[in-house]
Amino acid sequence: MKGTLRNLINVIRREIRLMRQRPIYLISSVAVMAFCSVFFLTFLRDGQPKDLPVGIVDYDNSSVSRNFTRQLDATRTCTTIHFGSFQEAREAMQTGRISAFCVIPHNMAEDIQANRRPTFTYYVNTLYFVSGTFAYKSIMTMVNLTGGAIKREVLRARGTGDSAILGRIQPIVIDSHQIGNATADYSVYLNNVMLPGILELSIILVLIYSLGAELKYGTSRHLLEKSGGSMATALAGKLIPYTVLFWAIGIFTDLLLYHWCHFPLAGSIWNMFLGTMIFVLACEAVAITILGFLPVLRDAISIGAIYSVLAFSLTGFTFPVESMPPYIQGLAAAFPLRHFYLFYVKEAIFGSGFAGWHTEAVHLLLFLFLPLLSIHRLKQSYILQNFPKK
C-alpha cells in the first residue's frame, strides 16, 4: 500500500512538472475558458438583440401608416429605415443592411375605414435565424396592435362600451409565464450550456493530448516505471492534477453564472457544484476511452474534437431531442453534456433537488466505467510503443 501511494505521488509530481514545462495545458484549459466566458457573457450582455434594422416602404403615407412606423421604431428590438420603393428595400435586404422590410399599400387607411381589408406585406430574412425571428415577432405584434386599435376606434364610434370592445378585440386573455428565464434573455438561454460544453471540449482535448503525448514523445515506459508498472496508478497520477484544475474551473464557472452574473437558479449552488464535478469525471473517462481505442495522438484528438462538437447539437437546448429521429435520441445519451443539461434544467430551473436529478447523476457516473473497455489496449500501446508518432 505504501509503495502504491509513493508511486502515485511520483506520477503526480512528474505530471505537475510536465504541466509547468508545457504551457499548452494551461492555455487550453484556463485561458480558453476565461476567454470564452468573457466573450460570450459580454457579447450577449444585453440579453436580446436590439435595434435590428427594419425597412419601411410606405406607399400610403397616412396617419395610420406613420403611427405604425413610429410604434415599430419605438420597440426595443427594431429601428426603422425608410425606403422609397420596393426595389430599394429588396436590395438592402439582399446586401444584409436590413433584417426585414414592410410594404404598406396605397390607400391602406381608406381601405380599413371601408372594411376592404388591405393587404399588408412584409419580408423577413430568416437566413439569420435570431434577427429574422425577432424582426418577425415585432412586426406581427405591431400589426396586431394596430389592427386592434383601429377596430377599437370603430367600435367606440358606434357607441360600444370599453368592456364590450375588449371582449371583441381580445376574447381570450393570455397569461404567459416563461419559466426559468422570464426575460427571454439569450445569455441565460445559451451560456448555461455553451460554457459547460466548452469545458467538456477542453477536458477531452487536453487529456487526450496529455495521455497521447506519452506515446508521441516515447515517454510512456518512463511513466509506467514511475507508477511501478501499474496502469491504474499511472492514469490516476496523471488525472489528479487535471481533475483538480477542471473542478476549479467548473466551480468558478458556476459562481460566475449564478452568483456574479445572477443567472436564474431555483435550486442550490452546492448541487450545481456537485453536478459539475461529476460532469468533469465523465468527460475525463471519455477522453481515456477515445485514446485507448485509438492510441494515435493526431487521430484521437480529431475524434475527440468531433465528439465534443457533436455534443452541442445533440444536447437538446436548441432543438428538443424528443423531436429528433429515434436513433438520434439514443445517440444523444452517449454525450455527458446531454445529461448535464438535463441536470441543469431540473436543478437550476425547477429546483427539484436530488430527487429530480439523481438519474442524470447515475448516467454521468456510468461513463466512469468506459475506460475499462480500452485500458488494456492503452497499456499495451504504452509498453510496446508500436503506433505511429507523427
CSV table of C-alpha atoms in Angstrom, one decimal:
chain,number,residue,atom,x,y,z
A,1,MET,CA,0.0,0.0,0.0
A,2,LYS,CA,2.8,2.4,0.9
A,3,GLY,CA,4.6,1.5,-2.3
A,4,THR,CA,1.5,2.3,-4.4
A,5,LEU,CA,1.0,5.6,-2.6
A,6,ARG,CA,4.6,6.5,-3.2
A,7,ASN,CA,4.3,5.6,-6.9
A,8,LEU,CA,1.1,7.7,-7.2
A,9,ILE,CA,2.9,10.7,-5.6
A,10,ASN,CA,5.8,10.3,-8.0
A,11,VAL,CA,3.5,10.2,-11.0
A,12,ILE,CA,1.6,13.3,-9.8
A,13,ARG,CA,4.9,15.2,-9.3
A,14,ARG,CA,6.0,14.2,-12.8
A,15,GLU,CA,2.8,15.4,-14.3
A,16,ILE,CA,2.9,18.7,-12.5
A,17,ARG,CA,6.4,19.2,-13.8
A,18,LEU,CA,5.2,18.5,-17.3
A,19,MET,CA,2.4,21.0,-16.9
A,20,ARG,CA,4.9,23.7,-16.0
A,21,GLN,CA,7.1,22.8,-18.9
A,22,ARG,CA,4.3,22.7,-21.5
A,23,PRO,CA,2.2,25.9,-21.3
A,24,ILE,CA,-0.3,24.3,-23.8
A,25,TYR,CA,-2.1,22.6,-20.9
A,26,LEU,CA,-2.9,25.8,-19.1
A,27,ILE,CA,-3.6,27.7,-22.3
A,28,SER,CA,-6.0,25.0,-23.5
A,29,SER,CA,-7.9,24.9,-20.2
A,30,VAL,CA,-7.7,28.1,-18.1
A,31,ALA,CA,-7.0,30.6,-20.9
A,32,VAL,CA,-9.7,29.1,-23.3
A,33,MET,CA,-12.4,29.0,-20.6
A,34,ALA,CA,-11.5,32.5,-19.4
A,35,PHE,CA,-11.6,33.9,-23.0
A,36,CYS,CA,-14.9,32.1,-23.8
A,37,SER,CA,-16.5,33.2,-20.5
A,38,VAL,CA,-15.6,36.8,-21.1
A,39,PHE,CA,-16.5,36.7,-24.8
A,40,PHE,CA,-20.0,35.1,-24.5
A,41,LEU,CA,-21.0,36.9,-21.4
A,42,THR,CA,-20.1,40.3,-22.8
A,43,PHE,CA,-21.3,39.5,-26.4
A,44,LEU,CA,-24.8,38.6,-25.0
A,45,ARG,CA,-24.8,41.1,-22.2
A,46,ASP,CA,-27.9,42.9,-23.5
A,47,GLY,CA,-29.9,39.7,-23.2
A,48,GLN,CA,-31.7,40.1,-26.5
A,49,PRO,CA,-30.8,41.6,-29.9
A,50,LYS,CA,-31.9,45.2,-30.2
A,51,ASP,CA,-32.2,47.9,-32.8
A,52,LEU,CA,-32.5,45.4,-35.7
A,53,PRO,CA,-32.8,47.4,-38.9
A,54,VAL,CA,-36.2,47.0,-40.5
A,55,GLY,CA,-37.1,48.7,-43.7
A,56,ILE,CA,-40.4,50.6,-44.3
A,57,VAL,CA,-41.8,51.2,-47.8
A,58,ASP,CA,-44.8,53.5,-47.1
A,59,TYR,CA,-47.0,53.9,-50.2
A,60,ASP,CA,-49.9,55.2,-48.1
A,61,ASN,CA,-48.3,57.9,-46.1
A,62,SER,CA,-51.4,58.3,-43.9
A,63,SER,CA,-51.6,58.9,-40.2
A,64,VAL,CA,-52.2,55.2,-39.7
A,65,SER,CA,-49.1,54.1,-41.6
A,66,ARG,CA,-47.0,56.8,-39.9
A,67,ASN,CA,-48.2,55.7,-36.5
A,68,PHE,CA,-47.4,52.1,-37.3
A,69,THR,CA,-43.9,53.1,-38.3
A,70,ARG,CA,-43.4,55.1,-35.1
A,71,GLN,CA,-44.7,52.3,-32.9
A,72,LEU,CA,-42.4,49.7,-34.6
A,73,ASP,CA,-39.4,52.1,-34.2
A,74,ALA,CA,-40.2,52.5,-30.5
A,75,THR,CA,-39.8,48.8,-29.8
A,76,ARG,CA,-36.6,47.7,-28.2
A,77,THR,CA,-35.9,45.2,-30.9
A,78,CYS,CA,-36.3,47.3,-34.1
A,79,THR,CA,-35.2,50.5,-35.7
A,80,THR,CA,-36.9,51.6,-38.9
A,81,ILE,CA,-35.3,52.7,-42.1
A,82,HIS,CA,-37.4,54.4,-44.8
A,83,PHE,CA,-37.1,53.4,-48.5
A,84,GLY,CA,-38.8,55.0,-51.5
A,85,SER,CA,-39.6,51.7,-53.4
A,86,PHE,CA,-39.8,48.0,-53.1
A,87,GLN,CA,-36.7,47.6,-55.2
A,88,GLU,CA,-34.5,49.7,-52.9
A,89,ALA,CA,-35.7,47.7,-49.8
A,90,ARG,CA,-35.1,44.4,-51.6
A,91,GLU,CA,-31.6,45.3,-52.5
A,92,ALA,CA,-30.9,46.4,-48.9
A,93,MET,CA,-32.1,43.1,-47.6
A,94,GLN,CA,-30.0,41.2,-50.1
A,95,THR,CA,-26.9,43.1,-49.1
A,96,GLY,CA,-27.6,42.5,-45.4
A,97,ARG,CA,-28.3,46.1,-44.4
A,98,ILE,CA,-31.8,45.2,-43.0
A,99,SER,CA,-33.3,42.1,-41.4
A,100,ALA,CA,-36.8,42.7,-42.8
A,101,PHE,CA,-39.0,45.2,-44.5
A,102,CYS,CA,-42.7,46.1,-44.7
A,103,VAL,CA,-44.7,47.3,-47.7
A,104,ILE,CA,-47.6,49.5,-46.7
A,105,PRO,CA,-50.0,49.5,-49.7
A,106,HIS,CA,-51.6,52.6,-51.3
A,107,ASN,CA,-54.8,53.8,-49.6
A,108,MET,CA,-54.5,51.4,-46.7
A,109,ALA,CA,-56.2,53.8,-44.2
A,110,GLU,CA,-59.1,54.4,-46.6
A,111,ASP,CA,-59.5,50.6,-47.2
A,112,ILE,CA,-59.5,50.0,-43.5
A,113,GLN,CA,-62.3,52.5,-42.9
A,114,ALA,CA,-64.3,51.0,-45.8
A,115,ASN,CA,-63.8,47.4,-44.4
A,116,ARG,CA,-62.0,46.4,-47.6
A,117,ARG,CA,-59.2,44.5,-45.8
A,118,PRO,CA,-56.0,45.9,-47.4
A,119,THR,CA,-53.0,43.5,-47.8
A,120,PHE,CA,-50.0,44.4,-45.6
A,121,THR,CA,-46.9,42.7,-47.0
A,122,TYR,CA,-43.7,42.1,-45.1
A,123,TYR,CA,-40.5,40.2,-46.0
A,124,VAL,CA,-38.1,38.7,-43.4
A,125,ASN,CA,-34.6,37.4,-43.9
A,126,THR,CA,-34.7,34.1,-41.9
A,127,LEU,CA,-31.3,33.1,-43.2
A,128,TYR,CA,-30.1,34.8,-40.0
A,129,PHE,CA,-32.4,32.9,-37.6
A,130,VAL,CA,-32.2,35.1,-34.5
A,131,SER,CA,-32.5,38.5,-36.1
A,132,GLY,CA,-35.2,37.3,-38.6
A,133,THR,CA,-37.3,35.7,-35.8
A,134,PHE,CA,-37.1,38.8,-33.6
A,135,ALA,CA,-38.0,41.1,-36.5
A,136,TYR,CA,-40.9,38.9,-37.5
A,137,LYS,CA,-42.2,38.9,-33.9
A,138,SER,CA,-42.0,42.7,-33.6
A,139,ILE,CA,-43.7,43.3,-36.9
A,140,MET,CA,-46.5,40.8,-36.2
A,141,THR,CA,-47.0,42.4,-32.7
A,142,MET,CA,-47.3,45.9,-34.2
A,143,VAL,CA,-49.7,44.7,-37.0
A,144,ASN,CA,-52.0,43.1,-34.4
A,145,LEU,CA,-51.9,46.1,-32.1
A,146,THR,CA,-52.6,48.5,-35.0
A,147,GLY,CA,-55.5,46.3,-36.2
A,148,GLY,CA,-56.8,46.2,-32.6
A,149,ALA,CA,-56.5,50.0,-32.2
A,150,ILE,CA,-58.4,50.6,-35.4
A,151,LYS,CA,-61.1,48.2,-34.5
A,152,ARG,CA,-61.4,49.8,-31.1
A,153,GLU,CA,-61.9,53.2,-32.6
A,154,VAL,CA,-64.6,51.9,-35.0
A,155,LEU,CA,-66.5,50.2,-32.2
A,156,ARG,CA,-66.3,53.4,-30.0
A,157,ALA,CA,-67.7,55.4,-32.9
A,158,ARG,CA,-70.6,53.0,-32.9
A,159,GLY,CA,-71.2,53.6,-29.2
A,160,THR,CA,-69.9,50.2,-27.9
A,161,GLY,CA,-68.7,50.3,-24.3
A,162,ASP,CA,-65.0,49.6,-23.5
A,163,SER,CA,-65.6,46.3,-21.7
A,164,ALA,CA,-67.5,45.0,-24.8
A,165,ILE,CA,-64.8,46.3,-27.1
A,166,LEU,CA,-62.1,44.4,-25.1
A,167,GLY,CA,-64.2,41.3,-25.3
A,168,ARG,CA,-64.3,41.6,-29.1
A,169,ILE,CA,-60.7,42.6,-29.7
A,170,GLN,CA,-59.3,40.0,-27.3
A,171,PRO,CA,-61.9,37.4,-26.4
A,172,ILE,CA,-59.2,35.2,-24.7
A,173,VAL,CA,-56.7,36.8,-22.2
A,174,ILE,CA,-53.3,35.3,-22.4
A,175,ASP,CA,-51.4,34.8,-19.2
A,176,SER,CA,-47.9,33.8,-20.2
A,177,HIS,CA,-45.2,32.6,-17.8
A,178,GLN,CA,-41.7,32.0,-19.1
A,179,ILE,CA,-40.3,29.6,-16.5
A,180,GLY,CA,-36.6,29.8,-15.7
A,181,ASN,CA,-35.9,32.8,-18.0
A,182,ALA,CA,-38.7,35.3,-17.5
A,183,THR,CA,-37.0,38.0,-19.6
A,184,ALA,CA,-36.2,35.6,-22.5
A,185,ASP,CA,-32.5,36.5,-22.0
A,186,TYR,CA,-30.4,34.9,-24.7
A,187,SER,CA,-27.3,34.9,-22.4
A,188,VAL,CA,-29.2,32.8,-19.9
A,189,TYR,CA,-30.5,30.5,-22.7
A,190,LEU,CA,-27.1,29.9,-24.3
A,191,ASN,CA,-24.4,30.3,-21.7
A,192,ASN,CA,-25.8,27.8,-19.2
A,193,VAL,CA,-25.0,25.1,-21.8
A,194,MET,CA,-22.4,26.8,-24.0
A,195,LEU,CA,-19.8,27.2,-21.3
A,196,PRO,CA,-20.1,23.6,-19.9
A,197,GLY,CA,-19.9,22.4,-23.5
A,198,ILE,CA,-16.6,24.4,-24.0
A,199,LEU,CA,-15.4,22.9,-20.7
A,200,GLU,CA,-16.2,19.4,-22.0
A,201,LEU,CA,-14.3,20.2,-25.2
A,202,SER,CA,-11.2,21.4,-23.2
A,203,ILE,CA,-11.2,18.4,-20.9
A,204,ILE,CA,-11.4,15.9,-23.6
A,205,LEU,CA,-8.8,17.5,-25.9
A,206,VAL,CA,-6.3,18.4,-23.0
A,207,LEU,CA,-6.5,14.9,-21.5
A,208,ILE,CA,-6.1,13.1,-24.9
A,209,TYR,CA,-3.1,15.3,-25.6
A,210,SER,CA,-1.6,14.7,-22.2
A,211,LEU,CA,-2.0,10.9,-22.4
A,212,GLY,CA,-1.2,10.7,-26.1
A,213,ALA,CA,2.0,12.8,-25.6
A,214,GLU,CA,3.5,9.9,-23.7
A,215,LEU,CA,3.3,7.9,-26.9
A,216,LYS,CA,4.2,10.7,-29.2
A,217,TYR,CA,7.4,11.6,-27.3
A,218,GLY,CA,8.2,8.0,-26.3
A,219,THR,CA,8.0,8.6,-22.6
A,220,SER,CA,5.2,6.1,-21.8
A,221,ARG,CA,7.6,3.5,-20.4
A,222,HIS,CA,9.1,6.0,-18.1
A,223,LEU,CA,5.6,6.8,-16.9
A,224,LEU,CA,4.9,3.1,-16.2
A,225,GLU,CA,8.3,2.8,-14.4
A,226,LYS,CA,7.3,5.7,-12.1
A,227,SER,CA,3.9,4.0,-11.4
A,228,GLY,CA,5.5,0.7,-10.6
A,229,GLY,CA,4.1,-0.9,-13.7
A,230,SER,CA,0.5,-0.2,-12.7
A,231,MET,CA,-1.6,1.4,-15.4
A,232,ALA,CA,-4.3,2.3,-12.9
A,233,THR,CA,-1.7,4.2,-10.8
A,234,ALA,CA,-0.3,5.9,-13.9
A,235,LEU,CA,-3.7,7.1,-15.0
A,236,ALA,CA,-4.7,8.2,-11.5
A,237,GLY,CA,-1.5,10.1,-11.1
A,238,LYS,CA,-1.8,11.9,-14.4
A,239,LEU,CA,-5.5,12.6,-13.9
A,240,ILE,CA,-5.5,14.0,-10.4
A,241,PRO,CA,-3.8,17.4,-11.3
A,242,TYR,CA,-6.2,17.8,-14.2
A,243,THR,CA,-9.2,16.8,-12.2
A,244,VAL,CA,-8.4,19.4,-9.5
A,245,LEU,CA,-7.8,22.0,-12.3
A,246,PHE,CA,-11.0,21.3,-14.2
A,247,TRP,CA,-13.0,21.1,-11.0
A,248,ALA,CA,-11.8,24.6,-10.0
A,249,ILE,CA,-12.6,25.9,-13.5
A,250,GLY,CA,-16.1,24.3,-13.3
A,251,ILE,CA,-16.8,25.7,-9.9
A,252,PHE,CA,-15.6,29.1,-10.9
A,253,THR,CA,-17.9,29.0,-14.0
A,254,ASP,CA,-20.9,28.2,-11.7
A,255,LEU,CA,-20.0,31.1,-9.4
A,256,LEU,CA,-19.6,33.3,-12.4
A,257,LEU,CA,-23.0,32.4,-13.8
A,258,TYR,CA,-25.2,32.1,-10.7
A,259,HIS,CA,-23.5,34.4,-8.3
A,260,TRP,CA,-21.8,37.3,-10.1
A,261,CYS,CA,-24.0,37.3,-13.2
A,262,HIS,CA,-27.2,36.4,-11.3
A,263,PHE,CA,-28.4,33.8,-13.7
A,264,PRO,CA,-31.7,32.2,-12.5
A,265,LEU,CA,-31.1,29.4,-10.0
A,266,ALA,CA,-34.1,27.9,-8.3
A,267,GLY,CA,-32.1,25.1,-6.7
A,268,SER,CA,-28.8,25.0,-4.7
A,269,ILE,CA,-25.5,26.3,-5.8
A,270,TRP,CA,-23.9,23.4,-4.0
A,271,ASN,CA,-25.9,20.9,-6.1
A,272,MET,CA,-24.6,22.7,-9.2
A,273,PHE,CA,-21.0,22.2,-7.8
A,274,LEU,CA,-21.7,18.5,-7.3
A,275,GLY,CA,-23.1,18.1,-10.8
A,276,THR,CA,-20.2,19.9,-12.3
A,277,MET,CA,-17.7,17.7,-10.5
A,278,ILE,CA,-19.4,14.5,-11.8
A,279,PHE,CA,-19.6,16.0,-15.3
A,280,VAL,CA,-15.8,16.6,-15.2
A,281,LEU,CA,-15.1,13.0,-14.2
A,282,ALA,CA,-17.4,11.7,-17.0
A,283,CYS,CA,-15.6,13.8,-19.6
A,284,GLU,CA,-12.2,12.5,-18.4
A,285,ALA,CA,-13.5,9.0,-18.8
A,286,VAL,CA,-14.5,9.7,-22.3
A,287,ALA,CA,-11.0,11.1,-23.1
A,288,ILE,CA,-9.3,7.9,-21.8
A,289,THR,CA,-11.7,5.7,-23.7
A,290,ILE,CA,-11.1,7.5,-27.0
A,291,LEU,CA,-7.3,7.3,-26.7
A,292,GLY,CA,-7.4,3.7,-25.6
A,293,PHE,CA,-9.3,2.6,-28.6
A,294,LEU,CA,-7.2,4.8,-31.0
A,295,PRO,CA,-3.8,5.3,-29.4
A,296,VAL,CA,-2.5,7.6,-32.1
A,297,LEU,CA,-2.4,11.2,-30.9
A,298,ARG,CA,-3.5,13.1,-34.1
A,299,ASP,CA,-6.3,10.6,-34.8
A,300,ALA,CA,-7.5,10.6,-31.2
A,301,ILE,CA,-7.6,14.4,-31.0
A,302,SER,CA,-9.6,14.5,-34.2
A,303,ILE,CA,-12.1,12.0,-32.9
A,304,GLY,CA,-12.3,13.8,-29.6
A,305,ALA,CA,-12.9,17.2,-31.3
A,306,ILE,CA,-15.7,15.7,-33.5
A,307,TYR,CA,-17.3,14.0,-30.5
A,308,SER,CA,-17.2,17.2,-28.4
A,309,VAL,CA,-18.7,19.4,-31.2
A,310,LEU,CA,-21.5,16.9,-31.9
A,311,ALA,CA,-22.5,17.2,-28.2
A,312,PHE,CA,-23.7,20.8,-28.8
A,313,SER,CA,-26.1,19.6,-31.5
A,314,LEU,CA,-27.4,16.6,-29.6
A,315,THR,CA,-27.7,18.2,-26.1
A,316,GLY,CA,-31.3,19.4,-26.8
A,317,PHE,CA,-31.1,23.1,-25.7
A,318,THR,CA,-31.5,24.4,-29.3
A,319,PHE,CA,-33.7,21.7,-30.7
A,320,PRO,CA,-35.5,19.2,-28.4
A,321,VAL,CA,-34.1,15.7,-28.6
A,322,GLU,CA,-37.6,14.3,-28.2
A,323,SER,CA,-38.4,15.7,-31.7
A,324,MET,CA,-35.4,14.0,-33.3
A,325,PRO,CA,-35.5,10.6,-35.0
A,326,PRO,CA,-35.5,7.7,-32.6
A,327,TYR,CA,-31.9,6.6,-33.4
A,328,ILE,CA,-30.6,10.1,-32.8
A,329,GLN,CA,-32.4,10.2,-29.5
A,330,GLY,CA,-30.5,7.1,-28.4
A,331,LEU,CA,-27.2,8.6,-29.7
A,332,ALA,CA,-27.7,11.7,-27.6
A,333,ALA,CA,-27.4,9.6,-24.4
A,334,ALA,CA,-23.7,9.0,-25.4
A,335,PHE,CA,-22.7,12.5,-24.5
A,336,PRO,CA,-22.1,13.7,-21.0
A,337,LEU,CA,-23.2,17.2,-21.9
A,338,ARG,CA,-26.7,15.9,-22.7
A,339,HIS,CA,-27.1,14.5,-19.1
A,340,PHE,CA,-25.5,17.7,-17.6
A,341,TYR,CA,-28.1,19.8,-19.5
A,342,LEU,CA,-30.9,17.7,-18.1
A,343,PHE,CA,-29.4,18.0,-14.6
A,344,TYR,CA,-29.2,21.8,-15.1
A,345,VAL,CA,-32.9,22.0,-16.1
A,346,LYS,CA,-34.0,20.0,-13.1
A,347,GLU,CA,-31.8,21.8,-10.6
A,348,ALA,CA,-31.4,25.4,-11.8
A,349,ILE,CA,-34.8,25.9,-13.5
A,350,PHE,CA,-37.1,23.7,-11.5
A,351,GLY,CA,-35.1,23.4,-8.2
A,352,SER,CA,-36.2,19.7,-7.9
A,353,GLY,CA,-33.2,18.7,-5.8
A,354,PHE,CA,-31.6,15.3,-5.6
A,355,ALA,CA,-34.9,13.5,-6.1
A,356,GLY,CA,-35.3,15.2,-9.5
A,357,TRP,CA,-31.8,14.8,-11.0
A,358,HIS,CA,-30.3,11.7,-9.4
A,359,THR,CA,-31.0,9.7,-12.6
A,360,GLU,CA,-28.8,12.1,-14.5
A,361,ALA,CA,-26.1,11.8,-11.9
A,362,VAL,CA,-26.2,8.0,-12.3
A,363,HIS,CA,-25.9,8.3,-16.1
A,364,LEU,CA,-22.9,10.5,-15.7
A,365,LEU,CA,-21.3,8.1,-13.3
A,366,LEU,CA,-21.8,5.2,-15.7
A,367,PHE,CA,-19.3,7.0,-18.1
A,368,LEU,CA,-16.6,6.2,-15.5
A,369,PHE,CA,-16.8,2.5,-16.5
A,370,LEU,CA,-16.0,3.2,-20.1
A,371,PRO,CA,-12.2,3.2,-19.7
A,372,LEU,CA,-12.4,-0.5,-18.6
A,373,LEU,CA,-13.1,-1.3,-22.2
A,374,SER,CA,-9.9,0.2,-23.5
A,375,ILE,CA,-7.4,0.4,-20.6
A,376,HIS,CA,-5.7,-2.9,-21.6
A,377,ARG,CA,-5.1,-1.7,-25.2
A,378,LEU,CA,-3.8,1.6,-23.9
A,379,LYS,CA,-1.3,-0.2,-21.5
A,380,GLN,CA,-0.1,-2.4,-24.4
A,381,SER,CA,0.5,0.7,-26.5
A,382,TYR,CA,2.4,2.3,-23.6
A,383,ILE,CA,4.6,-0.7,-23.3
A,384,LEU,CA,5.2,-1.6,-27.0
A,385,GLN,CA,5.2,2.0,-28.4
A,386,ASN,CA,4.3,0.5,-31.8
A,387,PHE,CA,1.9,3.1,-33.0
A,388,PRO,CA,2.7,6.0,-35.4
A,389,LYS,CA,4.1,9.0,-33.6
A,390,LYS,CA,3.7,11.6,-36.3
